[in-house]
PDB file of C-alpha atoms and ligand atoms in Angstrom:
ATOM      1  CA  MET A   1      -3.800  43.755  16.007  1.00  0.00           C
ATOM      2  CA  PHE A   2      -4.782  40.819  18.189  1.00  0.00           C
ATOM      3  CA  LEU A   3      -7.935  40.341  16.159  1.00  0.00           C
ATOM      4  CA  ILE A   4      -5.957  40.145  12.938  1.00  0.00           C
ATOM      5  CA  ILE A   5      -3.653  37.483  14.314  1.00  0.00           C
ATOM      6  CA  ARG A   6      -6.615  35.483  15.495  1.00  0.00           C
ATOM      7  CA  ASN A   7      -8.262  35.719  12.110  1.00  0.00           C
ATOM      8  CA  ILE A   8      -5.133  34.515  10.390  1.00  0.00           C
ATOM      9  CA  LYS A   9      -4.992  31.558  12.745  1.00  0.00           C
ATOM     10  CA  ASN A  10      -8.623  30.762  12.039  1.00  0.00           C
ATOM     11  CA  PHE A  11      -7.975  30.954   8.357  1.00  0.00           C
ATOM     12  CA  GLN A  12      -4.994  28.629   8.634  1.00  0.00           C
ATOM     13  CA  LEU A  13      -7.087  26.157  10.584  1.00  0.00           C
ATOM     14  CA  PHE A  14      -9.853  26.398   7.999  1.00  0.00           C
ATOM     15  CA  TYR A  15      -7.401  25.854   5.188  1.00  0.00           C
ATOM     16  CA  CYS A  16      -5.829  22.856   6.936  1.00  0.00           C
ATOM     17  CA  ASN A  17      -9.226  21.238   7.376  1.00  0.00           C
ATOM     18  CA  ILE A  18     -10.001  21.591   3.675  1.00  0.00           C
ATOM     19  CA  LYS A  19      -6.618  20.190   2.727  1.00  0.00           C
ATOM     20  CA  GLN A  20      -7.069  17.249   5.070  1.00  0.00           C
ATOM     21  CA  LYS A  21     -10.523  16.468   3.714  1.00  0.00           C
ATOM     22  CA  LEU A  22      -9.321  16.569   0.116  1.00  0.00           C
ATOM     23  CA  PHE A  23      -6.376  14.377   0.984  1.00  0.00           C
ATOM     24  CA  GLN A  24      -8.557  11.852   2.772  1.00  0.00           C
ATOM     25  CA  ALA A  25     -11.011  11.735  -0.109  1.00  0.00           C
ATOM     26  CA  GLU A  26      -8.202  10.745  -2.450  1.00  0.00           C
ATOM     27  CA  ARG A  27      -7.106   7.842  -0.313  1.00  0.00           C
ATOM     28  CA  VAL A  28      -8.487   4.436  -1.102  1.00  0.00           C
ATOM     29  CA  VAL A  29      -8.405   1.874   1.689  1.00  0.00           C
ATOM     30  CA  ILE A  30      -7.030  -1.432   0.437  1.00  0.00           C
ATOM     31  CA  GLY A  31      -7.062  -3.349   3.687  1.00  0.00           C
ATOM     32  CA  THR A  32      -5.691  -3.597   7.193  1.00  0.00           C
ATOM     33  CA  CYS A  33      -2.011  -3.401   8.048  1.00  0.00           C
ATOM     34  CA  PRO A  34      -0.701  -6.803   9.233  1.00  0.00           C
ATOM     35  CA  ARG A  35       1.791  -5.063  11.521  1.00  0.00           C
ATOM     36  CA  CYS A  36      -0.274  -2.453  13.348  1.00  0.00           C
ATOM     37  CA  GLY A  37      -3.902  -2.880  12.265  1.00  0.00           C
ATOM     38  CA  GLU A  38      -4.278   0.589  10.719  1.00  0.00           C
ATOM     39  CA  ASN A  39      -5.709   1.158   7.259  1.00  0.00           C
ATOM     40  CA  VAL A  40      -3.522   0.471   4.248  1.00  0.00           C
ATOM     41  CA  TYR A  41      -4.030   2.892   1.376  1.00  0.00           C
ATOM     42  CA  GLU A  42      -3.232   2.786  -2.285  1.00  0.00           C
ATOM     43  CA  GLY A  43      -0.612   5.269  -3.365  1.00  0.00           C
ATOM     44  CA  LYS A  44       0.666   5.939  -6.852  1.00  0.00           C
ATOM     45  CA  LYS A  45       3.554   3.514  -6.563  1.00  0.00           C
ATOM     46  CA  ASN A  46       2.697   1.470  -3.529  1.00  0.00           C
ATOM     47  CA  TYR A  47       0.256   0.317  -0.894  1.00  0.00           C
ATOM     48  CA  TYR A  48       1.183   1.958   2.388  1.00  0.00           C
ATOM     49  CA  CYS A  49       0.132   1.907   6.019  1.00  0.00           C
ATOM     50  CA  GLY A  50      -1.667   5.049   7.203  1.00  0.00           C
ATOM     51  CA  ASN A  51       0.202   4.930  10.501  1.00  0.00           C
ATOM     52  CA  ARG A  52       3.336   7.010  10.110  1.00  0.00           C
ATOM     53  CA  ALA A  53       5.175   5.224  12.887  1.00  0.00           C
ATOM     54  CA  CYS A  54       4.621   1.937  11.068  1.00  0.00           C
ATOM     55  CA  GLN A  55       6.691   1.480   7.960  1.00  0.00           C
ATOM     56  CA  PHE A  56       4.700  -1.231   6.284  1.00  0.00           C
ATOM     57  CA  VAL A  57       4.630  -0.683   2.539  1.00  0.00           C
ATOM     58  CA  MET A  58       4.135  -2.933  -0.489  1.00  0.00           C
ATOM     59  CA  TRP A  59       5.655  -1.584  -3.693  1.00  0.00           C
ATOM     60  CA  LYS A  60       3.743  -2.052  -6.935  1.00  0.00           C
ATOM     61  CA  ASN A  61       6.969  -2.465  -8.856  1.00  0.00           C
ATOM     62  CA  ASP A  62       8.268  -5.136  -6.472  1.00  0.00           C
ATOM     63  CA  ARG A  63      10.757  -7.453  -8.179  1.00  0.00           C
ATOM     64  CA  PHE A  64       8.686 -10.473  -7.197  1.00  0.00           C
ATOM     65  CA  PHE A  65       5.812  -9.335  -9.409  1.00  0.00           C
ATOM     66  CA  GLU A  66       7.989  -7.872 -12.138  1.00  0.00           C
ATOM     67  CA  GLU A  67       9.873 -11.146 -12.556  1.00  0.00           C
ATOM     68  CA  ARG A  68       6.585 -12.961 -12.929  1.00  0.00           C
ATOM     69  CA  LYS A  69       5.298 -10.333 -15.376  1.00  0.00           C
ATOM     70  CA  GLU A  70       2.355  -9.729 -13.103  1.00  0.00           C
ATOM     71  CA  ALA A  71       0.791  -6.373 -12.251  1.00  0.00           C
ATOM     72  CA  PHE A  72       0.519  -5.930  -8.492  1.00  0.00           C
ATOM     73  CA  THR A  73      -3.143  -4.897  -8.612  1.00  0.00           C
ATOM     74  CA  PRO A  74      -5.226  -3.521  -5.719  1.00  0.00           C
ATOM     75  CA  LYS A  75      -7.174  -6.790  -5.876  1.00  0.00           C
ATOM     76  CA  ILE A  76      -4.047  -8.834  -5.148  1.00  0.00           C
ATOM     77  CA  ALA A  77      -2.955  -6.370  -2.458  1.00  0.00           C
ATOM     78  CA  ALA A  78      -6.374  -6.568  -0.789  1.00  0.00           C
ATOM     79  CA  ALA A  79      -6.292 -10.378  -0.794  1.00  0.00           C
ATOM     80  CA  LEU A  80      -2.777 -10.428   0.684  1.00  0.00           C
ATOM     81  CA  LEU A  81      -3.813  -8.066   3.475  1.00  0.00           C
ATOM     82  CA  LYS A  82      -7.022  -9.920   4.223  1.00  0.00           C
ATOM     83  CA  ASN A  83      -5.936 -13.547   3.964  1.00  0.00           C
ATOM     84  CA  GLY A  84      -2.165 -13.358   3.793  1.00  0.00           C
ATOM     85  CA  LYS A  85      -2.401 -14.846   0.330  1.00  0.00           C
ATOM     86  CA  GLY A  86      -4.047 -14.352  -3.019  1.00  0.00           C
ATOM     87  CA  LYS A  87      -4.645 -16.427  -6.119  1.00  0.00           C
ATOM     88  CA  VAL A  88      -2.978 -15.018  -9.204  1.00  0.00           C
ATOM     89  CA  LYS A  89      -3.497 -16.189 -12.761  1.00  0.00           C
ATOM     90  CA  GLY A  90      -0.891 -16.205 -15.490  1.00  0.00           C
ATOM     91  CA  LEU A  91       2.268 -15.987 -13.429  1.00  0.00           C
ATOM     92  CA  TYR A  92       5.323 -16.165 -15.641  1.00  0.00           C
ATOM     93  CA  SER A  93       8.029 -18.676 -14.804  1.00  0.00           C
ATOM     94  CA  VAL A  94      11.581 -17.699 -15.675  1.00  0.00           C
ATOM     95  CA  LYS A  95      12.611 -21.362 -15.358  1.00  0.00           C
ATOM     96  CA  THR A  96      10.114 -22.822 -17.823  1.00  0.00           C
ATOM     97  CA  GLY A  97       9.156 -19.740 -19.832  1.00  0.00           C
ATOM     98  CA  LYS A  98       5.532 -20.672 -19.311  1.00  0.00           C
ATOM     99  CA  THR A  99       2.760 -19.098 -17.321  1.00  0.00           C
ATOM    100  CA  TYR A 100       0.836 -20.764 -14.555  1.00  0.00           C
ATOM    101  CA  ASP A 101      -1.815 -20.024 -11.939  1.00  0.00           C
ATOM    102  CA  GLY A 102      -0.584 -19.891  -8.380  1.00  0.00           C
ATOM    103  CA  THR A 103      -1.089 -18.495  -4.929  1.00  0.00           C
ATOM    104  CA  VAL A 104       1.062 -15.635  -3.724  1.00  0.00           C
ATOM    105  CA  LEU A 105       1.830 -15.570  -0.012  1.00  0.00           C
ATOM    106  CA  LEU A 106       2.633 -12.466   1.964  1.00  0.00           C
ATOM    107  CA  ALA A 107       5.822 -13.311   3.838  1.00  0.00           C
ATOM    108  CA  ASP A 108       6.337 -10.258   6.005  1.00  0.00           C
ATOM    109  CA  THR A 109       9.421 -10.432   8.173  1.00  0.00           C
ATOM    110  CA  GLY A 110       8.897  -6.994   9.690  1.00  0.00           C
ATOM    111  CA  ARG A 111      11.846  -5.552   7.806  1.00  0.00           C
ATOM    112  CA  THR A 112      11.864  -2.591   5.431  1.00  0.00           C
ATOM    113  CA  TYR A 113      10.832  -4.676   2.473  1.00  0.00           C
ATOM    114  CA  VAL A 114       7.927  -7.074   2.491  1.00  0.00           C
ATOM    115  CA  ASN A 115       8.629 -10.461   0.941  1.00  0.00           C
ATOM    116  CA  TYR A 116       6.379 -12.629  -1.173  1.00  0.00           C
ATOM    117  CA  ARG A 117       6.421 -16.331  -1.895  1.00  0.00           C
ATOM    118  CA  ILE A 118       4.604 -18.712  -4.185  1.00  0.00           C
ATOM    119  CA  GLU A 119       2.667 -21.330  -2.282  1.00  0.00           C
ATOM    120  CA  ARG A 120       3.950 -24.789  -3.038  1.00  0.00           C
ATOM    121  CA  LYS A 121       1.405 -27.433  -3.774  1.00  0.00           C
ATOM    122  CA  SER A 122       1.834 -30.405  -1.500  1.00  0.00           C
TER     123      SER A 122
HETATM  124 ZN1  LIG B   1       0.973  -0.458   9.934  1.00  0.00          ZN
END
């Protein structure tokens, strides 16, 4: 009886390891979390911090990018995480109805939602 229980436990452990490896293989590292320094991964709908205690997440469908008719690509996300800003071409302006090239700044306040800003040219 004891042997059976032990075998089941071994099997569960084995299964968990496989699951973990598969899960890790799926995850693509985008950059480093500005809050805690852990890896940030690309999810289906967002870019999220691998540290569960840290709630840093950037949503792909963030209003900031939607308003500017810009896809929040992994390239932009990587630039924001690395440099705190990233150059983006063809941003749409609601005010003028035209598109322009600009620099998006990551303006993280540490709250639930991360904010973004357009860098003003001085
Ligand atoms: Zn983090």
